[in-house]
Amino acid sequence: MTNGGVWRLLRIAALATIACAWVASPATAKAAGADAEAGKQIFQEKCTACHTIGKGNLVGPDLKGVTALRPREWLQQWIAAPDRMLAAKDPVGIALLHEFHDVPMPNLGLSAAEANALIDYLATAVPGAAVPPAEAVSAPAPATSAPAASGDPEVGKELFTGAARFRNGGPPCMACHSVGGIGALGGGQLGPDLTTVVTRFGGAAATAAFVGGSPTPTMNAVWQRTPLTADERANVVAFLAQAAISERPTQAIWRLLGLAILGLAILLVAAGWIWRRRQPDGVRLPMLARQRNTARGQPATAPRRT
Amino acid sequence: MKIQSQVSMVFHLDKCIGCHTCTVACKNIWTDRKGAEYMYWNNVETKPGTGYPTRWEDQGKYRGGWVLGGKKGRLRLRLQGKWGTLGNIFYNPYLPTLDDYFEPWTYDYQNLFDAPEGDDQPTARAISMVTGRYMDTIEAGPNWDDDLGGSQVYANNDPNLDHATEEERRLMEEIGRVVFFYLPRICNHCLNPGCVAACPAGAIYKRGEDGIVLVSQERCRAWRMCISGCPYKKTYFNWSTGKAEKCILCYPRLESGQPPACFHSCVGRIRYVGLVLYDADRIEAAASAPQAELVQAQRDAILDPFDPKVIAAAQAAGIPDAKIDAAQKSPVYKFVKRWHLALPLHPEFRTLPMLFYVPPMGPVLAKMDNGKYDTMDAKAEGLAPMLSALEKSRVPLRYMASLFSAGNEEIIRKVYRKLVAVRVYMRAQRVKDIPEAEVQKALAEGGTDAREVEAIFRLTSLPTFEERFVVPAMERETAVEALFPPLDPIARNYPTHKGEVGIGFHHDPQRGM
C-alpha cells in the first residue's frame, strides 16, 4: 500500500473516533432529555404528514392512546428505525404495514433521545393538539384541513408537469415522479410512480397530508425550503385523484417502442454512411479473395467474411 | 536558420541477408509482453511483397502521411483534419485489422506431457495469445511472405507494382529471372511525423535534442489516430494497456553510448547510426516540395557540419561540441549528403523520414554464349565482366524509384551508376581484369573519382564498429535542465533529474486516464 493510502485510513479512523465520542457523550443525551415539549415540536415537524392524534387515520394510523397499546421499548425501536424492524420481520410492524396500504413508515433519522421525547409527548397529548398553529411551521396545515375536493385537476396537471410553476419555486413533480395521463414518455424515475398513489394512501386527504409534510428524506430535502401552498397542494392532489390517470393507455408503450426502433434505425443508417470507408475485413482477406476469383476467372469481387 | 541535431540511420540493403536477427533482438528486449505480441518495432520484409501489416504502403486504404492541397496548397494530413478527427474519434475507420497484422499464437506444449495414452502421437495445438482459444488454421504471420512465399498472391499485390507495365510484371514473375531483396524497417523518426500530427491527445512528441519520436504512455488516450497517421504503420496499439507504442530507437542504450539493439546485433553489418544537423526552418519547405524534388529537398535540409557558419550557428543554438564532432564523423552524413547514395523510403509520404536506404544492386542477368557465361549488354556499357546493364536489371528501376525516390528514376540511376563505379574500380584494383579506359568511363558515369570510391568501399565493406555507430554522449541532463532547472522549486516535483530517471516507468501503463 502506498503512503497516501495509510494516511487516508488514519484520517478516517480519527474522524470516526471523534464522531463516536460526540454521539456517546452524556451532554448530548441530556440536552435532548425526556421532555414532552420537545416531543411536541418533533411531532409537528415530522409526524403530522401521516399521523393525527384523535383525528382519524391518514396514511398512517391515528396515534391516540398508542402508548397504552404498545410497550415503550417497541415504540422506541419502531420510531427510531422502522425500516430495520420491518427488515427483521417484526410481526406487529408487518401487520401494520398490511393494514395501512403497504406504505412503509420511513426512517426519519430520529435519535434515541428524540424518540423518547416523542413517546413522552404521545403519552400526554390531548386529542387534537397535534394540529399545529398556522405560524408554527412553514409547511402548510395537515390533512384534516386539506380541501382535496376543491382542487382543480387541470391546474394540478400543469403544476405536476412543470407547465405552471410552484409559487415557492419548487421543482415540478414530474422531475422525479412518473404518472399516467401526462403522455407516453412519462416522468422521472427517481421517485415512485404515482399513478395509483391516492388509492394506496387511502384517500385524497391522506395524500394531501403526505405531500404537505414531505416525510421521506428525499422529499424533505427537496421541499423543506420551498413548500407548496395549500391551493397548489389541493390542485396536485386533485389531479392525482382523477380516475382518468389511474389507467395508462397501452398503445403508448407500442408507440414508444416504435419511436425507439425508428430512431435506432436512423442512427444506424447515419453511422453506416458516415463510416462507410471502414473495412471490417481489413486488407488481406479481400486481397486473397480477389486473387482466388481471378485465378478461377470469376469477377474480382471480395466476399465478406462470415 | 534553426539548427537541431537528429540521430539518423542508414541501412545498406546490398548487405542485408534477411536473417531477422534485428527483429529477434528488438522483440526480446521490447515487445515480448502481453498486448505487444503482434508488434514488430523492427521487421524485415521481402520485396516485392505486401509487407507488414498487409499492403502498408497503400495509403488509399490506410490514409497515412501528408498530401499537398490544404489551404493555399499547403501540407495537410491525408487522414483527416480537426473536424474529421472529432467525427471519427471513437471510431477510426482507417485502421489495419488484426488479420492484416496476424493473430499471435503460442503452442499447447503441456499437452505433449499430459496427453493420455492413445494410438496417436500427441500434438501441441496452436493457441491464440489474444483470445486464448485453439486456432485450427493459422492464416497469417508477421513474415508470411518471407522469401517470396506465396508470391502469387503477396508479391503480385505489392503496391509498388501498381504502376508496373504488363511486360515488367511478366518478366519479374518469369521463373529464371525471379528476384527479391530484403527491406528491414524500423520507425523512421521523421522530421515531419504524421503520427505526431494525427494524435488528438498530444501524446506523441519528437525529442528536441535527438529527434527520437516517442509516445507518452501517460498521455496516450487510445484514439489510435497515430496508427492511421503514420504511413509506415510503425505505431502499434497495445490491446492490454490500451496505449500506443512504437520504436524508441533504444534511447536508453543511446544515452549510455551504445547503438540500438537491432543495429548492434546486425549480422550483415548493414546498419549505420550517426548524428546529422538539420535546419528546422526548412522542414515545411522540404516536405512540400514537388514530388520529383522531394529527395533533393530533404538533402538540402541536412546541413554540412564542416561549414564554419553551420558550426557557429549550432554552437549558438546550444548544441554541445561533442555532438558537432559526432556529426562530422557521422556515416549517415556521408552516405546521404556527401555521396548521395542513401535515399529515404517512400519520400512521397512527405514525412521526411530520417532512416535512409542504399538501394540494392539487382542480381546480374546473364546468358550462356558459346559456352561462355556472358552478362547481358555489359560490353556495351563497359561493365564486363560482372555487371549487366542497368536497364536490364532484374528489378526494374521504376520499382526502386517507387520505393526510394517518389518515382524519380533519374535519382535511382545516379545512385546505381555510382555503385557500379565502385565495383568496377575495386575489381580493377584487386582482380585487375578491367582495362583502365573502362574504369575511367565507369567513374565518369558515376560522377565520382578514385578517392571517393575508395572511401565508399571502405565504409561499405570494412567499417569498424566505431565507424558504423557514431553515438556521442547524448547529454540528456542538459536537455532536461533546459525544461526543468534543477534548482527551480516547482521543477523539484518532476522526476526528471539525473539519478532519478531510469529505464522503465514510474508506474506501469494502464487503461484509461
PDB file of C-alpha atoms in Angstrom, chain A residues 73-264:
ATOM      1  CA  GLU A  73     -39.429  -0.478  24.131  1.00  0.00           C
ATOM      2  CA  TRP A  74     -41.247  -1.427  20.953  1.00  0.00           C
ATOM      3  CA  LEU A  75     -42.218   2.193  20.344  1.00  0.00           C
ATOM      4  CA  GLN A  76     -38.646   3.336  20.912  1.00  0.00           C
ATOM      5  CA  GLN A  77     -37.281   0.870  18.390  1.00  0.00           C
ATOM      6  CA  TRP A  78     -40.048   1.474  15.886  1.00  0.00           C
ATOM      7  CA  ILE A  79     -39.795   5.265  15.917  1.00  0.00           C
ATOM      8  CA  ALA A  80     -36.027   5.216  15.716  1.00  0.00           C
ATOM      9  CA  ALA A  81     -35.758   2.723  12.862  1.00  0.00           C
ATOM     10  CA  PRO A  82     -38.998   1.331  11.418  1.00  0.00           C
ATOM     11  CA  ASP A  83     -37.203   0.158   8.277  1.00  0.00           C
ATOM     12  CA  ARG A  84     -34.880  -2.036  10.309  1.00  0.00           C
ATOM     13  CA  MET A  85     -37.758  -3.549  12.239  1.00  0.00           C
ATOM     14  CA  LEU A  86     -39.623  -4.323   9.039  1.00  0.00           C
ATOM     15  CA  ALA A  87     -36.496  -5.874   7.608  1.00  0.00           C
ATOM     16  CA  ALA A  88     -36.290  -8.006  10.760  1.00  0.00           C
ATOM     17  CA  LYS A  89     -39.911  -9.094  10.108  1.00  0.00           C
ATOM     18  CA  ASP A  90     -41.318  -7.668  13.336  1.00  0.00           C
ATOM     19  CA  PRO A  91     -44.866  -9.221  13.458  1.00  0.00           C
ATOM     20  CA  VAL A  92     -46.599  -6.083  14.748  1.00  0.00           C
ATOM     21  CA  GLY A  93     -44.822  -3.910  12.175  1.00  0.00           C
ATOM     22  CA  ILE A  94     -45.712  -6.260   9.330  1.00  0.00           C
ATOM     23  CA  ALA A  95     -49.362  -6.342  10.405  1.00  0.00           C
ATOM     24  CA  LEU A  96     -49.461  -2.538  10.487  1.00  0.00           C
ATOM     25  CA  LEU A  97     -47.824  -2.357   7.090  1.00  0.00           C
ATOM     26  CA  HIS A  98     -50.504  -4.552   5.557  1.00  0.00           C
ATOM     27  CA  GLU A  99     -53.288  -2.696   7.330  1.00  0.00           C
ATOM     28  CA  PHE A 100     -52.078   0.635   6.049  1.00  0.00           C
ATOM     29  CA  HIS A 101     -51.942   0.053   2.295  1.00  0.00           C
ATOM     30  CA  ASP A 102     -48.404  -1.388   2.289  1.00  0.00           C
ATOM     31  CA  VAL A 103     -46.932   2.090   2.657  1.00  0.00           C
ATOM     32  CA  PRO A 104     -43.935   1.594   4.954  1.00  0.00           C
ATOM     33  CA  MET A 105     -43.091   4.213   7.551  1.00  0.00           C
ATOM     34  CA  PRO A 106     -39.872   5.939   6.524  1.00  0.00           C
ATOM     35  CA  ASN A 107     -36.851   6.160   8.792  1.00  0.00           C
ATOM     36  CA  LEU A 108     -36.927   9.759   9.965  1.00  0.00           C
ATOM     37  CA  GLY A 109     -33.447   9.699  11.413  1.00  0.00           C
ATOM     38  CA  LEU A 110     -34.567  10.352  14.993  1.00  0.00           C
ATOM     39  CA  SER A 111     -32.097   9.698  17.808  1.00  0.00           C
ATOM     40  CA  ALA A 112     -32.998   7.553  20.821  1.00  0.00           C
ATOM     41  CA  ALA A 113     -33.412  10.717  22.920  1.00  0.00           C
ATOM     42  CA  GLU A 114     -35.730  12.267  20.349  1.00  0.00           C
ATOM     43  CA  ALA A 115     -37.790   9.078  20.178  1.00  0.00           C
ATOM     44  CA  ASN A 116     -38.145   9.120  23.980  1.00  0.00           C
ATOM     45  CA  ALA A 117     -39.289  12.721  23.903  1.00  0.00           C
ATOM     46  CA  LEU A 118     -41.817  11.826  21.245  1.00  0.00           C
ATOM     47  CA  ILE A 119     -43.208   8.932  23.294  1.00  0.00           C
ATOM     48  CA  ASP A 120     -43.484  11.200  26.346  1.00  0.00           C
ATOM     49  CA  TYR A 121     -45.466  13.643  24.261  1.00  0.00           C
ATOM     50  CA  LEU A 122     -47.718  10.935  22.822  1.00  0.00           C
ATOM     51  CA  ALA A 123     -48.458   9.717  26.330  1.00  0.00           C
ATOM     52  CA  THR A 124     -49.583  13.161  27.491  1.00  0.00           C
ATOM     53  CA  ALA A 125     -51.024  14.616  24.326  1.00  0.00           C
ATOM     54  CA  VAL A 126     -54.530  15.943  24.287  1.00  0.00           C
ATOM     55  CA  PRO A 127     -56.524  14.717  21.292  1.00  0.00           C
ATOM     56  CA  GLY A 128     -56.404  17.267  18.521  1.00  0.00           C
ATOM     57  CA  ALA A 129     -53.418  19.089  19.935  1.00  0.00           C
ATOM     58  CA  ALA A 130     -51.314  17.749  17.106  1.00  0.00           C
ATOM     59  CA  VAL A 131     -52.750  20.319  14.770  1.00  0.00           C
ATOM     60  CA  PRO A 132     -50.073  22.931  14.696  1.00  0.00           C
ATOM     61  CA  PRO A 133     -50.945  26.606  14.736  1.00  0.00           C
ATOM     62  CA  ALA A 134     -50.616  28.099  11.266  1.00  0.00           C
ATOM     63  CA  GLU A 135     -47.490  30.089  12.108  1.00  0.00           C
ATOM     64  CA  ALA A 136     -45.749  27.247  13.926  1.00  0.00           C
ATOM     65  CA  VAL A 137     -44.321  25.575  10.828  1.00  0.00           C
ATOM     66  CA  SER A 138     -43.667  26.856   7.413  1.00  0.00           C
ATOM     67  CA  ALA A 139     -45.224  23.719   5.952  1.00  0.00           C
ATOM     68  CA  PRO A 140     -48.959  24.085   5.408  1.00  0.00           C
ATOM     69  CA  ALA A 141     -51.632  22.753   7.666  1.00  0.00           C
ATOM     70  CA  PRO A 142     -52.133  18.985   7.878  1.00  0.00           C
ATOM     71  CA  ALA A 143     -54.587  16.808   6.130  1.00  0.00           C
ATOM     72  CA  THR A 144     -57.649  17.433   8.177  1.00  0.00           C
ATOM     73  CA  SER A 145     -57.986  20.893   6.701  1.00  0.00           C
ATOM     74  CA  ALA A 146     -56.805  19.922   3.221  1.00  0.00           C
ATOM     75  CA  PRO A 147     -59.515  20.816   0.769  1.00  0.00           C
ATOM     76  CA  ALA A 148     -58.808  17.946  -1.580  1.00  0.00           C
ATOM     77  CA  ALA A 149     -62.141  18.064  -3.265  1.00  0.00           C
ATOM     78  CA  SER A 150     -61.829  21.754  -4.015  1.00  0.00           C
ATOM     79  CA  GLY A 151     -58.653  21.441  -6.139  1.00  0.00           C
ATOM     80  CA  ASP A 152     -58.639  21.912  -9.898  1.00  0.00           C
ATOM     81  CA  PRO A 153     -57.172  18.833 -11.605  1.00  0.00           C
ATOM     82  CA  GLU A 154     -56.308  20.830 -14.750  1.00  0.00           C
ATOM     83  CA  VAL A 155     -54.179  23.286 -12.758  1.00  0.00           C
ATOM     84  CA  GLY A 156     -52.778  20.345 -10.830  1.00  0.00           C
ATOM     85  CA  LYS A 157     -51.647  18.707 -14.049  1.00  0.00           C
ATOM     86  CA  GLU A 158     -49.887  21.876 -15.144  1.00  0.00           C
ATOM     87  CA  LEU A 159     -48.129  22.079 -11.794  1.00  0.00           C
ATOM     88  CA  PHE A 160     -47.221  18.402 -11.929  1.00  0.00           C
ATOM     89  CA  THR A 161     -45.670  18.623 -15.372  1.00  0.00           C
ATOM     90  CA  GLY A 162     -43.993  21.974 -14.793  1.00  0.00           C
ATOM     91  CA  ALA A 163     -46.119  23.843 -17.338  1.00  0.00           C
ATOM     92  CA  ALA A 164     -47.039  26.107 -14.406  1.00  0.00           C
ATOM     93  CA  ARG A 165     -44.564  26.992 -11.674  1.00  0.00           C
ATOM     94  CA  PHE A 166     -44.919  26.377  -7.958  1.00  0.00           C
ATOM     95  CA  ARG A 167     -45.084  29.721  -6.198  1.00  0.00           C
ATOM     96  CA  ASN A 168     -42.222  28.998  -3.836  1.00  0.00           C
ATOM     97  CA  GLY A 169     -40.013  27.801  -6.642  1.00  0.00           C
ATOM     98  CA  GLY A 170     -40.072  24.044  -6.010  1.00  0.00           C
ATOM     99  CA  PRO A 171     -39.331  21.639  -8.867  1.00  0.00           C
ATOM    100  CA  PRO A 172     -42.246  20.118 -10.790  1.00  0.00           C
ATOM    101  CA  CYS A 173     -43.315  16.701  -9.511  1.00  0.00           C
ATOM    102  CA  MET A 174     -42.527  15.215 -12.932  1.00  0.00           C
ATOM    103  CA  ALA A 175     -38.814  15.785 -12.350  1.00  0.00           C
ATOM    104  CA  CYS A 176     -38.774  12.753 -10.073  1.00  0.00           C
ATOM    105  CA  HIS A 177     -42.128  11.002 -10.479  1.00  0.00           C
ATOM    106  CA  SER A 178     -43.994   9.435 -13.316  1.00  0.00           C
ATOM    107  CA  VAL A 179     -47.775   9.163 -13.519  1.00  0.00           C
ATOM    108  CA  GLY A 180     -50.394   8.114 -16.040  1.00  0.00           C
ATOM    109  CA  GLY A 181     -52.061  10.864 -18.016  1.00  0.00           C
ATOM    110  CA  ILE A 182     -49.019  13.025 -18.772  1.00  0.00           C
ATOM    111  CA  GLY A 183     -48.140  11.489 -22.114  1.00  0.00           C
ATOM    112  CA  ALA A 184     -46.391   8.344 -23.255  1.00  0.00           C
ATOM    113  CA  LEU A 185     -42.888   9.387 -22.181  1.00  0.00           C
ATOM    114  CA  GLY A 186     -43.912   9.707 -18.516  1.00  0.00           C
ATOM    115  CA  GLY A 187     -41.790  11.469 -15.951  1.00  0.00           C
ATOM    116  CA  GLY A 188     -38.693  10.926 -13.815  1.00  0.00           C
ATOM    117  CA  GLN A 189     -37.661   7.622 -12.333  1.00  0.00           C
ATOM    118  CA  LEU A 190     -36.072   8.810  -9.072  1.00  0.00           C
ATOM    119  CA  GLY A 191     -39.278   8.628  -7.009  1.00  0.00           C
ATOM    120  CA  PRO A 192     -42.044   6.005  -7.207  1.00  0.00           C
ATOM    121  CA  ASP A 193     -44.710   6.028  -9.898  1.00  0.00           C
ATOM    122  CA  LEU A 194     -47.724   7.979  -8.594  1.00  0.00           C
ATOM    123  CA  THR A 195     -50.416   6.547 -10.840  1.00  0.00           C
ATOM    124  CA  THR A 196     -52.389   4.837  -8.043  1.00  0.00           C
ATOM    125  CA  VAL A 197     -50.991   6.782  -5.125  1.00  0.00           C
ATOM    126  CA  VAL A 198     -54.346   8.063  -3.876  1.00  0.00           C
ATOM    127  CA  THR A 199     -55.750   4.560  -3.622  1.00  0.00           C
ATOM    128  CA  ARG A 200     -52.584   3.299  -1.994  1.00  0.00           C
ATOM    129  CA  PHE A 201     -52.623   6.062   0.598  1.00  0.00           C
ATOM    130  CA  GLY A 202     -56.283   5.542   1.392  1.00  0.00           C
ATOM    131  CA  GLY A 203     -57.801   8.718   0.044  1.00  0.00           C
ATOM    132  CA  ALA A 204     -57.154  12.254  -1.084  1.00  0.00           C
ATOM    133  CA  ALA A 205     -56.889  13.651   2.436  1.00  0.00           C
ATOM    134  CA  ALA A 206     -54.082  11.291   3.393  1.00  0.00           C
ATOM    135  CA  THR A 207     -52.256  12.008   0.158  1.00  0.00           C
ATOM    136  CA  ALA A 208     -52.528  15.744   0.698  1.00  0.00           C
ATOM    137  CA  ALA A 209     -51.137  15.398   4.222  1.00  0.00           C
ATOM    138  CA  PHE A 210     -48.264  13.324   2.907  1.00  0.00           C
ATOM    139  CA  VAL A 211     -47.417  15.820   0.196  1.00  0.00           C
ATOM    140  CA  GLY A 212     -47.587  18.703   2.641  1.00  0.00           C
ATOM    141  CA  GLY A 213     -45.452  17.044   5.284  1.00  0.00           C
ATOM    142  CA  SER A 214     -42.878  15.550   2.957  1.00  0.00           C
ATOM    143  CA  PRO A 215     -41.856  12.889   5.484  1.00  0.00           C
ATOM    144  CA  THR A 216     -39.365  10.934   3.404  1.00  0.00           C
ATOM    145  CA  PRO A 217     -35.756  12.136   3.495  1.00  0.00           C
ATOM    146  CA  THR A 218     -35.655  12.836  -0.225  1.00  0.00           C
ATOM    147  CA  MET A 219     -38.966  14.684  -0.306  1.00  0.00           C
ATOM    148  CA  ASN A 220     -37.964  16.558   2.809  1.00  0.00           C
ATOM    149  CA  ALA A 221     -34.668  17.666   1.321  1.00  0.00           C
ATOM    150  CA  VAL A 222     -36.380  18.934  -1.809  1.00  0.00           C
ATOM    151  CA  TRP A 223     -39.421  20.623  -0.249  1.00  0.00           C
ATOM    152  CA  GLN A 224     -38.260  21.939   3.115  1.00  0.00           C
ATOM    153  CA  ARG A 225     -37.200  25.306   1.762  1.00  0.00           C
ATOM    154  CA  THR A 226     -39.795  25.572  -0.985  1.00  0.00           C
ATOM    155  CA  PRO A 227     -43.067  24.248   0.449  1.00  0.00           C
ATOM    156  CA  LEU A 228     -46.267  24.014  -1.571  1.00  0.00           C
ATOM    157  CA  THR A 229     -49.103  26.419  -0.796  1.00  0.00           C
ATOM    158  CA  ALA A 230     -52.417  24.932   0.318  1.00  0.00           C
ATOM    159  CA  ASP A 231     -54.006  25.642  -3.058  1.00  0.00           C
ATOM    160  CA  GLU A 232     -51.204  24.071  -5.004  1.00  0.00           C
ATOM    161  CA  ARG A 233     -51.353  21.026  -2.823  1.00  0.00           C
ATOM    162  CA  ALA A 234     -55.072  20.729  -3.347  1.00  0.00           C
ATOM    163  CA  ASN A 235     -54.698  21.098  -7.099  1.00  0.00           C
ATOM    164  CA  VAL A 236     -51.951  18.495  -7.383  1.00  0.00           C
ATOM    165  CA  VAL A 237     -53.849  16.018  -5.221  1.00  0.00           C
ATOM    166  CA  ALA A 238     -56.993  16.629  -7.251  1.00  0.00           C
ATOM    167  CA  PHE A 239     -55.010  15.780 -10.365  1.00  0.00           C
ATOM    168  CA  LEU A 240     -53.618  12.632  -8.744  1.00  0.00           C
ATOM    169  CA  ALA A 241     -57.089  11.662  -7.558  1.00  0.00           C
ATOM    170  CA  GLN A 242     -58.577  11.740 -11.070  1.00  0.00           C
ATOM    171  CA  ALA A 243     -59.905   8.382 -12.114  1.00  0.00           C
ATOM    172  CA  ALA A 244     -58.672   9.018 -15.633  1.00  0.00           C
ATOM    173  CA  ILE A 245     -54.994   8.921 -14.777  1.00  0.00           C
ATOM    174  CA  SER A 246     -55.179   5.675 -12.919  1.00  0.00           C
ATOM    175  CA  GLU A 247     -55.200   3.846 -16.234  1.00  0.00           C
ATOM    176  CA  ARG A 248     -52.326   4.034 -18.648  1.00  0.00           C
ATOM    177  CA  PRO A 249     -53.092   3.791 -22.361  1.00  0.00           C
ATOM    178  CA  THR A 250     -51.415   0.583 -23.514  1.00  0.00           C
ATOM    179  CA  GLN A 251     -50.830   1.713 -27.084  1.00  0.00           C
ATOM    180  CA  ALA A 252     -48.481   4.403 -25.730  1.00  0.00           C
ATOM    181  CA  ILE A 253     -45.923   1.691 -24.952  1.00  0.00           C
ATOM    182  CA  TRP A 254     -46.021   0.470 -28.539  1.00  0.00           C
ATOM    183  CA  ARG A 255     -45.729   3.984 -29.873  1.00  0.00           C
ATOM    184  CA  LEU A 256     -42.691   4.479 -27.676  1.00  0.00           C
ATOM    185  CA  LEU A 257     -41.150   1.228 -28.893  1.00  0.00           C
ATOM    186  CA  GLY A 258     -41.829   2.229 -32.483  1.00  0.00           C
ATOM    187  CA  LEU A 259     -40.144   5.589 -31.936  1.00  0.00           C
ATOM    188  CA  ALA A 260     -37.150   3.899 -30.358  1.00  0.00           C
ATOM    189  CA  ILE A 261     -36.755   1.433 -33.223  1.00  0.00           C
ATOM    190  CA  LEU A 262     -37.133   4.182 -35.807  1.00  0.00           C
ATOM    191  CA  GLY A 263     -34.537   6.313 -34.019  1.00  0.00           C
ATOM    192  CA  LEU A 264     -32.156   3.390 -33.802  1.00  0.00           C
TER     193      LEU A 264
END
